Amino acid sequence: MMNTPENTLYIRMGGEATLQKLVTLFYDKVAKHPDLAPIFPDDLTLTAEKQYKFLSQFFGGPPLYSQEYGHPMLRARHLPFEITPTRAKAWLACMHETLDQMELDKQVKDEMLSRFTTTAYHMMNTPE
Ligand code: HEM
């Protein structure tokens, strides 16, 4: 499926409602994951809100993150945290589980996972 301006992944997944649900389910898992919890703040409210705003634009919806925080510079913003291959895999496992819990079209889910996978591996900055 082509991601044209009229038919973005954002629209096909169900937009705001889908992304709000996704970040809620996802950070519940992150908070409980032994490899991830130690590098995240105890209160994940702001983290989830930023992620929601980022994913909105990442998938072709409104540029909510940049409007508020400027250019994402995602890799640079992750440099203060040790992102090992194990942590990248853990992050992706939480996301995979989240997407499996949601009622999404298989094609949409596969496209989302593929974009998450590329980006997660790009965030790695520390060997095991
Ligand atoms: C590869 C594994 C990853 C790990 C271990 C990781 C970890 C983190 C941590 C610890 C923070 C800071 C949380 C806070 O202080 O509020 C953060 C922020 C963030 N992460 Fe990740 N992350 C990963 C991958 C990703 C991916 C794949 C994306 C996007 C698709 C992403 C998007 C974001 C965003 C938007 C923020 C907020 C940045 C800001 O402070 O403005 N992360 N991440």
PDB file of C-alpha atoms and ligand atoms in Angstrom:
ATOM      1  CA  MET A   1       0.000   0.000   0.000  1.00  0.00           C
ATOM      2  CA  MET A   2       1.376   3.414  -0.942  1.00  0.00           C
ATOM      3  CA  ASN A   3       1.597   6.042   1.766  1.00  0.00           C
ATOM      4  CA  THR A   4       0.162   8.942  -0.225  1.00  0.00           C
ATOM      5  CA  PRO A   5      -0.728  12.206   1.562  1.00  0.00           C
ATOM      6  CA  GLU A   6      -4.399  11.121   1.501  1.00  0.00           C
ATOM      7  CA  ASN A   7      -3.691   7.637   2.749  1.00  0.00           C
ATOM      8  CA  THR A   8      -0.905   7.796   5.294  1.00  0.00           C
ATOM      9  CA  LEU A   9      -0.065   5.003   7.696  1.00  0.00           C
ATOM     10  CA  TYR A  10      -1.400   7.391  10.380  1.00  0.00           C
ATOM     11  CA  ILE A  11      -4.834   7.396   8.734  1.00  0.00           C
ATOM     12  CA  ARG A  12      -4.809   3.685   7.955  1.00  0.00           C
ATOM     13  CA  MET A  13      -4.004   2.713  11.567  1.00  0.00           C
ATOM     14  CA  GLY A  14      -6.851   4.852  12.941  1.00  0.00           C
ATOM     15  CA  GLY A  15      -4.956   8.052  13.841  1.00  0.00           C
ATOM     16  CA  GLU A  16      -5.005   9.620  17.294  1.00  0.00           C
ATOM     17  CA  ALA A  17      -7.153   6.997  19.075  1.00  0.00           C
ATOM     18  CA  THR A  18      -4.882   4.156  17.926  1.00  0.00           C
ATOM     19  CA  LEU A  19      -1.676   5.953  18.890  1.00  0.00           C
ATOM     20  CA  GLN A  20      -3.003   6.963  22.313  1.00  0.00           C
ATOM     21  CA  LYS A  21      -3.879   3.349  23.033  1.00  0.00           C
ATOM     22  CA  LEU A  22      -0.530   2.165  21.669  1.00  0.00           C
ATOM     23  CA  VAL A  23       1.587   4.410  23.916  1.00  0.00           C
ATOM     24  CA  THR A  24      -0.460   3.514  27.010  1.00  0.00           C
ATOM     25  CA  LEU A  25      -0.077  -0.238  26.449  1.00  0.00           C
ATOM     26  CA  PHE A  26       3.568   0.117  25.384  1.00  0.00           C
ATOM     27  CA  TYR A  27       4.832   2.091  28.408  1.00  0.00           C
ATOM     28  CA  ASP A  28       2.999  -0.258  30.803  1.00  0.00           C
ATOM     29  CA  LYS A  29       5.256  -2.963  29.398  1.00  0.00           C
ATOM     30  CA  VAL A  30       8.396  -0.805  29.404  1.00  0.00           C
ATOM     31  CA  ALA A  31       7.799  -0.005  33.097  1.00  0.00           C
ATOM     32  CA  LYS A  32       7.813  -3.744  33.896  1.00  0.00           C
ATOM     33  CA  HIS A  33      10.655  -4.824  31.620  1.00  0.00           C
ATOM     34  CA  PRO A  34      13.842  -5.631  33.587  1.00  0.00           C
ATOM     35  CA  ASP A  35      16.177  -4.417  30.796  1.00  0.00           C
ATOM     36  CA  LEU A  36      14.278  -1.189  30.107  1.00  0.00           C
ATOM     37  CA  ALA A  37      12.781   0.053  33.376  1.00  0.00           C
ATOM     38  CA  PRO A  38      16.169   1.084  34.895  1.00  0.00           C
ATOM     39  CA  ILE A  39      16.875   3.699  32.192  1.00  0.00           C
ATOM     40  CA  PHE A  40      13.372   5.236  32.131  1.00  0.00           C
ATOM     41  CA  PRO A  41      11.919   7.725  34.635  1.00  0.00           C
ATOM     42  CA  ASP A  42       9.542   6.283  37.279  1.00  0.00           C
ATOM     43  CA  ASP A  43       6.742   8.480  36.044  1.00  0.00           C
ATOM     44  CA  LEU A  44       6.247   7.755  32.351  1.00  0.00           C
ATOM     45  CA  THR A  45       3.453  10.289  31.780  1.00  0.00           C
ATOM     46  CA  LEU A  46       5.569  12.847  29.923  1.00  0.00           C
ATOM     47  CA  THR A  47       7.539  10.147  28.084  1.00  0.00           C
ATOM     48  CA  ALA A  48       4.291   8.621  26.766  1.00  0.00           C
ATOM     49  CA  GLU A  49       2.957  12.030  25.776  1.00  0.00           C
ATOM     50  CA  LYS A  50       6.147  12.874  23.854  1.00  0.00           C
ATOM     51  CA  GLN A  51       6.102   9.484  22.161  1.00  0.00           C
ATOM     52  CA  TYR A  52       2.467   9.978  21.137  1.00  0.00           C
ATOM     53  CA  LYS A  53       3.344  13.360  19.598  1.00  0.00           C
ATOM     54  CA  PHE A  54       6.424  11.956  17.890  1.00  0.00           C
ATOM     55  CA  LEU A  55       4.605   8.938  16.428  1.00  0.00           C
ATOM     56  CA  SER A  56       1.856  11.186  15.099  1.00  0.00           C
ATOM     57  CA  GLN A  57       4.345  12.847  12.755  1.00  0.00           C
ATOM     58  CA  PHE A  58       6.502   9.726  12.256  1.00  0.00           C
ATOM     59  CA  PHE A  59       3.524   7.994  10.625  1.00  0.00           C
ATOM     60  CA  GLY A  60       2.428  10.962   8.535  1.00  0.00           C
ATOM     61  CA  GLY A  61      -0.057  12.676  10.870  1.00  0.00           C
ATOM     62  CA  PRO A  62       0.090  16.163  12.438  1.00  0.00           C
ATOM     63  CA  PRO A  63       3.655  17.300  13.375  1.00  0.00           C
ATOM     64  CA  LEU A  64       2.782  17.595  17.084  1.00  0.00           C
ATOM     65  CA  TYR A  65       6.261  16.803  18.406  1.00  0.00           C
ATOM     66  CA  SER A  66       8.172  19.313  16.273  1.00  0.00           C
ATOM     67  CA  GLN A  67       5.625  22.048  16.973  1.00  0.00           C
ATOM     68  CA  GLU A  68       6.463  21.767  20.651  1.00  0.00           C
ATOM     69  CA  TYR A  69      10.032  20.483  20.873  1.00  0.00           C
ATOM     70  CA  GLY A  70      11.669  21.305  17.538  1.00  0.00           C
ATOM     71  CA  HIS A  71      13.543  18.829  15.354  1.00  0.00           C
ATOM     72  CA  PRO A  72      13.329  15.333  16.915  1.00  0.00           C
ATOM     73  CA  MET A  73      17.103  14.523  16.516  1.00  0.00           C
ATOM     74  CA  LEU A  74      16.083  11.158  17.867  1.00  0.00           C
ATOM     75  CA  ARG A  75      19.498   9.510  17.967  1.00  0.00           C
ATOM     76  CA  ALA A  76      21.045  12.519  19.721  1.00  0.00           C
ATOM     77  CA  ARG A  77      18.234  12.577  22.290  1.00  0.00           C
ATOM     78  CA  HIS A  78      18.957   8.919  23.085  1.00  0.00           C
ATOM     79  CA  LEU A  79      22.720   9.390  23.566  1.00  0.00           C
ATOM     80  CA  PRO A  80      22.451   9.993  27.349  1.00  0.00           C
ATOM     81  CA  PHE A  81      21.105   6.422  27.666  1.00  0.00           C
ATOM     82  CA  GLU A  82      23.065   3.216  27.069  1.00  0.00           C
ATOM     83  CA  ILE A  83      21.143   1.572  24.259  1.00  0.00           C
ATOM     84  CA  THR A  84      22.621  -1.894  23.818  1.00  0.00           C
ATOM     85  CA  PRO A  85      21.462  -4.533  21.316  1.00  0.00           C
ATOM     86  CA  THR A  86      19.644  -6.230  24.233  1.00  0.00           C
ATOM     87  CA  ARG A  87      17.746  -3.032  25.020  1.00  0.00           C
ATOM     88  CA  ALA A  88      16.855  -2.441  21.373  1.00  0.00           C
ATOM     89  CA  LYS A  89      15.467  -6.000  21.194  1.00  0.00           C
ATOM     90  CA  ALA A  90      13.583  -5.507  24.469  1.00  0.00           C
ATOM     91  CA  TRP A  91      12.041  -2.245  23.200  1.00  0.00           C
ATOM     92  CA  LEU A  92      10.960  -3.993  19.998  1.00  0.00           C
ATOM     93  CA  ALA A  93       9.574  -6.986  21.924  1.00  0.00           C
ATOM     94  CA  CYS A  94       7.389  -4.622  23.999  1.00  0.00           C
ATOM     95  CA  MET A  95       6.205  -2.925  20.814  1.00  0.00           C
ATOM     96  CA  HIS A  96       5.520  -6.241  19.089  1.00  0.00           C
ATOM     97  CA  GLU A  97       3.418  -7.406  22.045  1.00  0.00           C
ATOM     98  CA  THR A  98       1.571  -4.082  22.082  1.00  0.00           C
ATOM     99  CA  LEU A  99       0.690  -4.309  18.393  1.00  0.00           C
ATOM    100  CA  ASP A 100      -0.448  -7.920  18.858  1.00  0.00           C
ATOM    101  CA  GLN A 101      -2.855  -6.758  21.561  1.00  0.00           C
ATOM    102  CA  MET A 102      -4.455  -4.182  19.281  1.00  0.00           C
ATOM    103  CA  GLU A 103      -6.971  -4.827  16.563  1.00  0.00           C
ATOM    104  CA  LEU A 104      -4.908  -3.751  13.606  1.00  0.00           C
ATOM    105  CA  ASP A 105      -4.903  -4.800  10.012  1.00  0.00           C
ATOM    106  CA  LYS A 106      -1.984  -7.201   9.414  1.00  0.00           C
ATOM    107  CA  GLN A 107      -0.517  -5.075   6.619  1.00  0.00           C
ATOM    108  CA  VAL A 108      -0.658  -1.948   8.800  1.00  0.00           C
ATOM    109  CA  LYS A 109       0.925  -3.799  11.716  1.00  0.00           C
ATOM    110  CA  ASP A 110       3.754  -5.155   9.552  1.00  0.00           C
ATOM    111  CA  GLU A 111       4.503  -1.697   8.142  1.00  0.00           C
ATOM    112  CA  MET A 112       4.575  -0.199  11.634  1.00  0.00           C
ATOM    113  CA  LEU A 113       6.881  -2.919  12.960  1.00  0.00           C
ATOM    114  CA  SER A 114       9.213  -2.515  10.028  1.00  0.00           C
ATOM    115  CA  ARG A 115       9.573   1.230  10.685  1.00  0.00           C
ATOM    116  CA  PHE A 116      10.016   0.648  14.427  1.00  0.00           C
ATOM    117  CA  THR A 117      12.697  -1.978  13.786  1.00  0.00           C
ATOM    118  CA  THR A 118      14.810   0.261  11.542  1.00  0.00           C
ATOM    119  CA  THR A 119      14.557   3.142  13.999  1.00  0.00           C
ATOM    120  CA  ALA A 120      15.274   1.026  17.097  1.00  0.00           C
ATOM    121  CA  TYR A 121      18.478  -0.350  15.566  1.00  0.00           C
ATOM    122  CA  HIS A 122      19.478   3.172  14.579  1.00  0.00           C
ATOM    123  CA  MET A 123      19.208   4.201  18.285  1.00  0.00           C
ATOM    124  CA  MET A 124      21.817   1.666  19.464  1.00  0.00           C
ATOM    125  CA  ASN A 125      24.849   3.482  20.844  1.00  0.00           C
ATOM    126  CA  THR A 126      26.523   1.007  23.238  1.00  0.00           C
ATOM    127  CA  PRO A 127      27.874  -2.561  22.781  1.00  0.00           C
ATOM    128  CA  GLU A 128      26.733  -5.261  25.261  1.00  0.00           C
TER     129      GLU A 128
HETATM  130  C1  HEM B   1      16.045   1.014  20.795  1.00  0.00           C
HETATM  131  C2  HEM B   1      15.536   1.001  22.005  1.00  0.00           C
HETATM  132  C3  HEM B   1      15.096   2.273  22.706  1.00  0.00           C
HETATM  133  C4  HEM B   1      15.347   2.588  23.999  1.00  0.00           C
HETATM  134  C5  HEM B   1      16.072   1.701  25.005  1.00  0.00           C
HETATM  135  C6  HEM B   1      14.794   3.911  24.245  1.00  0.00           C
HETATM  136  C7  HEM B   1      14.876   4.590  25.436  1.00  0.00           C
HETATM  137  C8  HEM B   1      14.439   5.875  25.656  1.00  0.00           C
HETATM  138  C9  HEM B   1      14.628   6.618  26.881  1.00  0.00           C
HETATM  139  C10 HEM B   1      15.322   6.099  28.133  1.00  0.00           C
HETATM  140  C11 HEM B   1      14.053   7.833  26.699  1.00  0.00           C
HETATM  141  C12 HEM B   1      13.981   8.994  27.722  1.00  0.00           C
HETATM  142  C13 HEM B   1      12.663   8.944  28.435  1.00  0.00           C
HETATM  143  C14 HEM B   1      12.423  10.197  29.246  1.00  0.00           C
HETATM  144  O1  HEM B   1      13.367  10.727  29.845  1.00  0.00           O
HETATM  145  O2  HEM B   1      11.275  10.659  29.265  1.00  0.00           O
HETATM  146  C15 HEM B   1      13.512   7.866  25.358  1.00  0.00           C
HETATM  147  C16 HEM B   1      12.851   8.941  24.805  1.00  0.00           C
HETATM  148  C17 HEM B   1      12.237   8.913  23.585  1.00  0.00           C
HETATM  149  N1  HEM B   1      12.240   7.889  22.685  1.00  0.00           N
HETATM  150 FE1  HEM B   1      13.227   6.163  22.880  1.00  0.00          FE
HETATM  151  N2  HEM B   1      14.190   4.359  23.097  1.00  0.00           N
HETATM  152  C18 HEM B   1      14.347   3.397  22.129  1.00  0.00           C
HETATM  153  C19 HEM B   1      13.855   3.447  20.846  1.00  0.00           C
HETATM  154  C20 HEM B   1      13.015   4.430  20.362  1.00  0.00           C
HETATM  155  C21 HEM B   1      12.352   4.377  19.079  1.00  0.00           C
HETATM  156  C22 HEM B   1      12.475   3.225  18.083  1.00  0.00           C
HETATM  157  C23 HEM B   1      11.617   5.517  18.977  1.00  0.00           C
HETATM  158  C24 HEM B   1      10.721   5.998  17.883  1.00  0.00           C
HETATM  159  C25 HEM B   1      10.175   5.221  16.977  1.00  0.00           C
HETATM  160  C26 HEM B   1      11.822   6.281  20.204  1.00  0.00           C
HETATM  161  C27 HEM B   1      11.253   7.508  20.483  1.00  0.00           C
HETATM  162  C28 HEM B   1      11.495   8.257  21.602  1.00  0.00           C
HETATM  163  C29 HEM B   1      10.993   9.601  21.805  1.00  0.00           C
HETATM  164  C30 HEM B   1      10.125  10.408  20.844  1.00  0.00           C
HETATM  165  C31 HEM B   1      11.465  10.020  23.054  1.00  0.00           C
HETATM  166  C32 HEM B   1      11.243  11.391  23.723  1.00  0.00           C
HETATM  167  C33 HEM B   1      12.402  12.305  23.348  1.00  0.00           C
HETATM  168  C34 HEM B   1      12.359  13.608  24.126  1.00  0.00           C
HETATM  169  O3  HEM B   1      12.834  13.637  25.250  1.00  0.00           O
HETATM  170  O4  HEM B   1      11.818  14.594  23.616  1.00  0.00           O
HETATM  171  N3  HEM B   1      12.672   5.580  21.021  1.00  0.00           N
HETATM  172  N4  HEM B   1      13.761   6.667  24.748  1.00  0.00           N
END
